[in-house]
mmCIF file of C-alpha atoms in Angstrom:
data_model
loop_
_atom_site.group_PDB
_atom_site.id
_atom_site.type_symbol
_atom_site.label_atom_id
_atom_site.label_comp_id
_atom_site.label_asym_id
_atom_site.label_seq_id
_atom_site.Cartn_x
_atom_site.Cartn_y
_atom_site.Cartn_z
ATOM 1 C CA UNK A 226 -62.536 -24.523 -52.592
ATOM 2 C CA UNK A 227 -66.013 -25.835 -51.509
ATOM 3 C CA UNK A 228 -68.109 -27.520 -54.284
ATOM 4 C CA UNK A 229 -70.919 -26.409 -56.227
ATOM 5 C CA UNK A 230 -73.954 -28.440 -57.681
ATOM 6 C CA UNK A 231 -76.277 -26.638 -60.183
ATOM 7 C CA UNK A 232 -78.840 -28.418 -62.801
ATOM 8 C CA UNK A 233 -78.103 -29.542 -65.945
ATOM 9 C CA UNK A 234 -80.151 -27.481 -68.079
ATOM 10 C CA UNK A 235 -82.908 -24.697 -67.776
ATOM 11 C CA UNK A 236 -85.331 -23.184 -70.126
ATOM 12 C CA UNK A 237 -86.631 -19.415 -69.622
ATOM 13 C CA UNK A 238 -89.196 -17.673 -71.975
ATOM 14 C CA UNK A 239 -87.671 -14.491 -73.254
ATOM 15 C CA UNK A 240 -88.668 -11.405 -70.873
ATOM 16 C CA UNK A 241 -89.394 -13.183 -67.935
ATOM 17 C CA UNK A 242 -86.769 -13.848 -64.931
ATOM 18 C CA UNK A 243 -84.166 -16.270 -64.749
ATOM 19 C CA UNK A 244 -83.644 -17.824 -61.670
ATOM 20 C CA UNK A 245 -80.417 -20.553 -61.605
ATOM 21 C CA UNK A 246 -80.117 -22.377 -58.770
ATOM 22 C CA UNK A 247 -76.349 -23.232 -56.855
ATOM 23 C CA UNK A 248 -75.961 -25.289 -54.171
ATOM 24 C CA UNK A 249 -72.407 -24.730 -51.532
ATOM 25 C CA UNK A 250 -73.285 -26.867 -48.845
ATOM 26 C CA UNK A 251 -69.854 -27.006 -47.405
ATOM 27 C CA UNK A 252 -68.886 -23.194 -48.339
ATOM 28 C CA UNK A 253 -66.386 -21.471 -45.672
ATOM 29 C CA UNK A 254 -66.766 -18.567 -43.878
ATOM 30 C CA UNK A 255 -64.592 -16.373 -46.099
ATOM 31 C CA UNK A 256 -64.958 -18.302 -49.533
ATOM 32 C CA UNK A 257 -67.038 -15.889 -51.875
ATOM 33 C CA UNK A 258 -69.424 -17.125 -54.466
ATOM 34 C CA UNK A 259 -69.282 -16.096 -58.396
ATOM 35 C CA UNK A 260 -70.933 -16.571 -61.092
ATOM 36 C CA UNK A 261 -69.986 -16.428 -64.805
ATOM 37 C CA UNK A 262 -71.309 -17.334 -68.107
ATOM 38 C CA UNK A 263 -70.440 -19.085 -71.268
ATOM 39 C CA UNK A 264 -71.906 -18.235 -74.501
ATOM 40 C CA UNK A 265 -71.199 -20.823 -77.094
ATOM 41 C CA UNK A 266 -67.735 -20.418 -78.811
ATOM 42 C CA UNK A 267 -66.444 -17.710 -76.289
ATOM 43 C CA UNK A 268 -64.405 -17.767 -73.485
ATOM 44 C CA UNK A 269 -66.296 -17.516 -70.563
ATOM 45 C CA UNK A 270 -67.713 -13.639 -68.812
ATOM 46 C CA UNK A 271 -67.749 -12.372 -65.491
ATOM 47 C CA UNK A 272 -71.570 -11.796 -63.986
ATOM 48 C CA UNK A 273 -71.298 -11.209 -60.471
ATOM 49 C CA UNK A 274 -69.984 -12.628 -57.123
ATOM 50 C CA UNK A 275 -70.608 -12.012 -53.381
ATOM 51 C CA UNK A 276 -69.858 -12.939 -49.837
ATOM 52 C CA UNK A 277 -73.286 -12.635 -47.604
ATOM 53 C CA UNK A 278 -75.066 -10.178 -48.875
ATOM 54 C CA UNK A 279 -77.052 -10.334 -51.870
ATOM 55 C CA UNK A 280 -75.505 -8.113 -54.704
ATOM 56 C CA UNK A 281 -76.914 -6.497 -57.989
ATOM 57 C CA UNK A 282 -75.227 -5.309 -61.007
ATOM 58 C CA UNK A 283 -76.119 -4.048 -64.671
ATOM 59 C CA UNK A 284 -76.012 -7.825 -65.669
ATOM 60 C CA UNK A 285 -77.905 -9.684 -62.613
ATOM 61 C CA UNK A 286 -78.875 -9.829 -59.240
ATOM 62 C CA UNK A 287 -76.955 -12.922 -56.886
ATOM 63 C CA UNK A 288 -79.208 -14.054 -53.666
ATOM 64 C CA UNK A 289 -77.624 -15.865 -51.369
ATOM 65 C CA UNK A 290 -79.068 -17.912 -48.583
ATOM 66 C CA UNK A 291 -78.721 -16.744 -44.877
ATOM 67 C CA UNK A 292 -76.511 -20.124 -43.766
ATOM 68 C CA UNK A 293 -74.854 -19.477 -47.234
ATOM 69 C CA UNK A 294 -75.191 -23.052 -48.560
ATOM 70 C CA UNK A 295 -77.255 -22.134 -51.451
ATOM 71 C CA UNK A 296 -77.491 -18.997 -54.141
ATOM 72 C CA UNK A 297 -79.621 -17.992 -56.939
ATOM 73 C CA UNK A 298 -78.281 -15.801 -60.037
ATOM 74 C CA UNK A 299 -81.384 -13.897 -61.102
ATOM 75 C CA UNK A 300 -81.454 -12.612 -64.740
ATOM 76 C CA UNK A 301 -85.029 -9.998 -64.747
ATOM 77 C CA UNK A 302 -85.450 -10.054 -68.077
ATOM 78 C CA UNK A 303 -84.103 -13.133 -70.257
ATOM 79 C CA UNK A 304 -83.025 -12.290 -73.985
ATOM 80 C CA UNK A 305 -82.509 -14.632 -76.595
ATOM 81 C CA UNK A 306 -78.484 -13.735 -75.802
ATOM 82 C CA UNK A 307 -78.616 -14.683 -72.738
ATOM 83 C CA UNK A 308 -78.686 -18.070 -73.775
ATOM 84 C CA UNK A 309 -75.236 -19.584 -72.241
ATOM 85 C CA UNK A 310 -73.570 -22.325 -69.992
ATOM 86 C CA UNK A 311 -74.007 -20.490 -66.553
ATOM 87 C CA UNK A 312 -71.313 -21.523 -63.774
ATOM 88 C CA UNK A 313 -71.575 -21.180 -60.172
ATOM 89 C CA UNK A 314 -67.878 -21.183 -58.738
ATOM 90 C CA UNK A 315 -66.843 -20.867 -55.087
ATOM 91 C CA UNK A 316 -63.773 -19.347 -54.408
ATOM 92 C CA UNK A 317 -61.298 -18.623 -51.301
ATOM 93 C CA UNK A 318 -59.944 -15.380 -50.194
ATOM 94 C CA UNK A 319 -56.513 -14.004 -50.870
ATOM 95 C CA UNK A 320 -53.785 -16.054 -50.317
ATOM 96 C CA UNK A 321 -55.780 -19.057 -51.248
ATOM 97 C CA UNK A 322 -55.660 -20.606 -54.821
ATOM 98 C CA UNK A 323 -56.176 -18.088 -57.075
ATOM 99 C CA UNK A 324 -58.095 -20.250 -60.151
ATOM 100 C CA UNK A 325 -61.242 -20.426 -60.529
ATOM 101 C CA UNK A 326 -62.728 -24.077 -60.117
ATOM 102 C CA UNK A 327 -65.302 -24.847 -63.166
ATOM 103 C CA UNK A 328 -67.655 -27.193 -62.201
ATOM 104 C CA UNK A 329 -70.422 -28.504 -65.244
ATOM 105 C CA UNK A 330 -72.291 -25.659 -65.047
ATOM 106 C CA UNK A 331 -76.078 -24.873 -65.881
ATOM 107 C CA UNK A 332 -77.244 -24.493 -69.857
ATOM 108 C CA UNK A 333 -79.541 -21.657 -69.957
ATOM 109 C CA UNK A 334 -81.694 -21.765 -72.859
ATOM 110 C CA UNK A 335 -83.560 -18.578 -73.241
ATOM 111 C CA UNK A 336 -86.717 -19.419 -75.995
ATOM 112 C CA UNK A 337 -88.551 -16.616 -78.095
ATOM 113 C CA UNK B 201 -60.327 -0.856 -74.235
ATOM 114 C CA UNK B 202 -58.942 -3.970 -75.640
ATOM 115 C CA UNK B 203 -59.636 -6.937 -73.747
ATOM 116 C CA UNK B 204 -57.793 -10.545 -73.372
ATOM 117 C CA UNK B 205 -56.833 -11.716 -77.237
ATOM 118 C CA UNK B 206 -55.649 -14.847 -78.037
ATOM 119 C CA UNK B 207 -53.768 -16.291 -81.108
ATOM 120 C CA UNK B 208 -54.274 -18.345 -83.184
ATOM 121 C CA UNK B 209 -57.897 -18.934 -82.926
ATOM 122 C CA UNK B 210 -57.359 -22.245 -84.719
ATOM 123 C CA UNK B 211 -54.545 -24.561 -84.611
ATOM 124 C CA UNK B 212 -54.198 -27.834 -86.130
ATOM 125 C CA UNK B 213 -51.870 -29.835 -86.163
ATOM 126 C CA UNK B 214 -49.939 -33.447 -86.518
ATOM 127 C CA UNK B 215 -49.309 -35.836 -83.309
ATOM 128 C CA UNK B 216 -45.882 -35.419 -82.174
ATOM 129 C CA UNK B 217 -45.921 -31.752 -83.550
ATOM 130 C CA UNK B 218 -44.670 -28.508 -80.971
ATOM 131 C CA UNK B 219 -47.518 -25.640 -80.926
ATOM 132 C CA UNK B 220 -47.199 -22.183 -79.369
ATOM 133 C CA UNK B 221 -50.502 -20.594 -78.025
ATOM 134 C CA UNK B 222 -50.229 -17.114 -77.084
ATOM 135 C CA UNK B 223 -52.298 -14.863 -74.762
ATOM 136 C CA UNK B 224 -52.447 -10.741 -74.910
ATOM 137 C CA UNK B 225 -53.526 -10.029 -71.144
ATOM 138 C CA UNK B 226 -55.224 -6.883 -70.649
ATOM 139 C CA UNK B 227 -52.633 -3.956 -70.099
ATOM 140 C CA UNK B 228 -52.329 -3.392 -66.191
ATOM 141 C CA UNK B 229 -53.433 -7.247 -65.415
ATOM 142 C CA UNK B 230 -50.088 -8.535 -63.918
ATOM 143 C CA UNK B 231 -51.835 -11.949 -62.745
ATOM 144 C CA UNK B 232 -52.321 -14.239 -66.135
ATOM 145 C CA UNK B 233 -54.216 -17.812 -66.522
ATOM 146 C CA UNK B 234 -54.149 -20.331 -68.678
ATOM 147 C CA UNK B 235 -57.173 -22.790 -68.637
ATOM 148 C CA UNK B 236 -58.298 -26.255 -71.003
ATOM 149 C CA UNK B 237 -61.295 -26.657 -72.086
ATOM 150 C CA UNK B 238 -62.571 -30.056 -73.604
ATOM 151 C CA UNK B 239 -65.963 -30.248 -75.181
ATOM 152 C CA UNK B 240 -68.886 -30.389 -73.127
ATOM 153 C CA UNK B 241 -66.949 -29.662 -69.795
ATOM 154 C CA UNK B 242 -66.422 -26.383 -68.005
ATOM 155 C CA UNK B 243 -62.139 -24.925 -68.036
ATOM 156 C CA UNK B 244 -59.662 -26.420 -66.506
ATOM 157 C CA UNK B 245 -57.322 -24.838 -64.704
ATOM 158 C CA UNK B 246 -53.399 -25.440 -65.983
ATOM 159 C CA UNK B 247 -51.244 -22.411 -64.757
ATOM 160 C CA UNK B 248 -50.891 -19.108 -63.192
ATOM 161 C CA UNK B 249 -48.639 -16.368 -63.633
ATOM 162 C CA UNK B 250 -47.746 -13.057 -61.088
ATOM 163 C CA UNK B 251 -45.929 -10.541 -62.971
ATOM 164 C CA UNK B 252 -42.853 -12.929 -64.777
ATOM 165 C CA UNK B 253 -43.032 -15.946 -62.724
ATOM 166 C CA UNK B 254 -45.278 -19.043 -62.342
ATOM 167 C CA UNK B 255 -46.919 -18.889 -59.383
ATOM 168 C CA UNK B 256 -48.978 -22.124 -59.512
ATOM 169 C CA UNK B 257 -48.571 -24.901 -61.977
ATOM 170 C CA UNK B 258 -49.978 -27.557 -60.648
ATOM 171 C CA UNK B 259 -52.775 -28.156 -63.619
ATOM 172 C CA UNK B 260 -50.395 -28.853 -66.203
ATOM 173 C CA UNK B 261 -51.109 -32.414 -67.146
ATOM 174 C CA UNK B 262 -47.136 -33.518 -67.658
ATOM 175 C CA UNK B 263 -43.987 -32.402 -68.374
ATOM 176 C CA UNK B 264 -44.462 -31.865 -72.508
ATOM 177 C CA UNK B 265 -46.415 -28.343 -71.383
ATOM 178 C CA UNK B 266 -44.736 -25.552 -70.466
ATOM 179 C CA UNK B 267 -45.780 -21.902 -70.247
ATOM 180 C CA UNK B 268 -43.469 -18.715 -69.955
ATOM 181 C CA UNK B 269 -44.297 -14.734 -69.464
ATOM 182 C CA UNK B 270 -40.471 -13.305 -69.642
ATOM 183 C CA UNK B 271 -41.626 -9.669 -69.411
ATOM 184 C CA UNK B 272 -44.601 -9.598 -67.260
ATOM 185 C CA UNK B 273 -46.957 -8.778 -70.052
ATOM 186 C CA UNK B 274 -47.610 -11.548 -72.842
ATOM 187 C CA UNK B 275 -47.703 -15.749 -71.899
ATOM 188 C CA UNK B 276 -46.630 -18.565 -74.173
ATOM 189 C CA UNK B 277 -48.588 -21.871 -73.822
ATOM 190 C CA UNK B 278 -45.759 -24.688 -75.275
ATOM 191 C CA UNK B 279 -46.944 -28.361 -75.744
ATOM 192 C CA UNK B 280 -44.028 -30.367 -77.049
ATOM 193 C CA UNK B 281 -44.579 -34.009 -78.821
ATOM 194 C CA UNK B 282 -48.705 -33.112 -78.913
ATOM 195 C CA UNK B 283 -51.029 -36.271 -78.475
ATOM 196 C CA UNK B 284 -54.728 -36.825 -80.008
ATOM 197 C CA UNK B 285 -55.995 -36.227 -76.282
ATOM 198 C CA UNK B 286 -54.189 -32.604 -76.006
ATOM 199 C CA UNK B 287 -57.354 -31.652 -78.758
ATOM 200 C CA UNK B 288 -58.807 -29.219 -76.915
ATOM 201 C CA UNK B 289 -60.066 -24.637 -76.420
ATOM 202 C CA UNK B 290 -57.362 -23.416 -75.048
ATOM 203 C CA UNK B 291 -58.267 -20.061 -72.701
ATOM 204 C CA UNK B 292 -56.162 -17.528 -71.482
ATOM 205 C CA UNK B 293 -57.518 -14.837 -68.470
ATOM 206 C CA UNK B 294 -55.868 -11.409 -67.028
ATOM 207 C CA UNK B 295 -57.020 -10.359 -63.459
ATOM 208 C CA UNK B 296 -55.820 -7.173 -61.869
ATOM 209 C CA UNK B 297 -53.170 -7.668 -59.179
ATOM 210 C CA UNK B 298 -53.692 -11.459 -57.804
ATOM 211 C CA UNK B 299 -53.727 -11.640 -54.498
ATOM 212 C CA UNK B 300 -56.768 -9.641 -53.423
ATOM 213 C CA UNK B 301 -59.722 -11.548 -52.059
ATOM 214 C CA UNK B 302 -61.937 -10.539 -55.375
ATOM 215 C CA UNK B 303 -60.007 -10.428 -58.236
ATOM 216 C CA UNK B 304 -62.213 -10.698 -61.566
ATOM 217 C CA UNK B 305 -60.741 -12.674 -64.177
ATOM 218 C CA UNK B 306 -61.507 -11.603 -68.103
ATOM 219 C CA UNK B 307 -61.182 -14.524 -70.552
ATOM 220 C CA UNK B 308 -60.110 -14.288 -74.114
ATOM 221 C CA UNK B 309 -61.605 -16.265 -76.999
ATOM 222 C CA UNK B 310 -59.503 -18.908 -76.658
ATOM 223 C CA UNK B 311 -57.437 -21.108 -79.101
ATOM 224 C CA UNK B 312 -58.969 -24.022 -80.613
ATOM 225 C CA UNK B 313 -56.351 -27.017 -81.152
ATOM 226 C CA UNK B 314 -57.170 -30.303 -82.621
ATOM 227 C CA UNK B 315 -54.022 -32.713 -82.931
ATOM 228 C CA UNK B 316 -54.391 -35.022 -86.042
#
């Protein structure tokens, strides 16, 4: 599976958008990219994933970049609770390994 | 419904102990994970089950961990002869039928074990 850089850490004032950045420079053609979250002493949540084109759900919306080498996870409207360890993970198709790869990940810290 | 549970949420214990984790997958998940976490880094993948069997292994460390899933359903994490550097949040997930090219994966809480 391809790897992922994102930033360390990233501060958002509460209401306005989140935008985490990923970068997949050496993504393949049929590797998706997904994106879940940590919260501190839980196991780590689902947000979203996609292929090419860019996806929303209750929880976000995922952009990703026409050559596919880089994505954004957009949160609209931050809440305190969205404060979390944010992971950008790039994963093959079936019949490819089936774990996910956790890279460092991106600390989100959403302030009032 | 009931999502992934995991017990115990805390285990300690003595170097050179044996410790059990177990994992509760979601009813209907037949593929099963089991992941390490150490602090300040993101999971680390140990094992994965289809249905009974082990289907990839390749992240357990050595040979003193061992995981089963005799009926399909609930997973065993055994570490024999535990070390100081086995100290760790031990997470179990349940997907749907693995296999498929987007299979979400749903983490439990995890089990914290710290070896004395």
């Amino acid at each position: 599976d391809a790897k992922t850089t994102q930033p360390p850490s990233m501060d958002c004032a509460e209401g306005r958008a989140a935008n985490l950045p990923c970068n997949h420079s050496t993504i393949s053609g049929n590797e998706y990219v997904y994106w879940y979250r940590q919260i501190h002493s839980q196991g780590p949540q689902y947000i979203i994933h996609g292929l090419k084109n860019n996806e929303t759900n209750e929880m976000a919306s995922l952009i990703i970049t026409e050559d596919r080498k880089s994505s954004t996870l957009i949160l609209p409207h931050a809440t305190l609770r969205d404060t979390a360890v944010y992971y950008c993970i790039v994963r093959g198709p079936s019949g490819s390994a089936r774990q996910l790869t956790f890279g460092s990940g991106t600390q989100l810290t959403v302030l009032p | 419904g009931a999502g992934v549970s995991q017990t115990p949420s805390n285990k300690v214990t003595e170097k050179g102990k044996y410790v059990e984790l177990r994992c509760d997958p979601i009813s209907g998940h037949t593929a099963l994970y089991w992941y390490r976490q150490s602090l300040g880094q993101g999971p680390e993948f140990l094992i994965y089950f289809q249905g009974t069997g082990a289907a990839d292994d390749s992240g357990l460390p050595n040979d003193r961990f061992f995981a089963v899933r005799p009926e399909g359903s609930v997973s065993t994490l055994k570490i024999q002869r535990t070390e100081r550097g086995d100290s760790a949040v031990y997470l179990c997930a349940s997907s749907l039928p693995g296999g498929r090219s987007t299979d979400t994966q749903y983490f439990g809480p995890g089990t914290r074990l710290t070896v004395l």
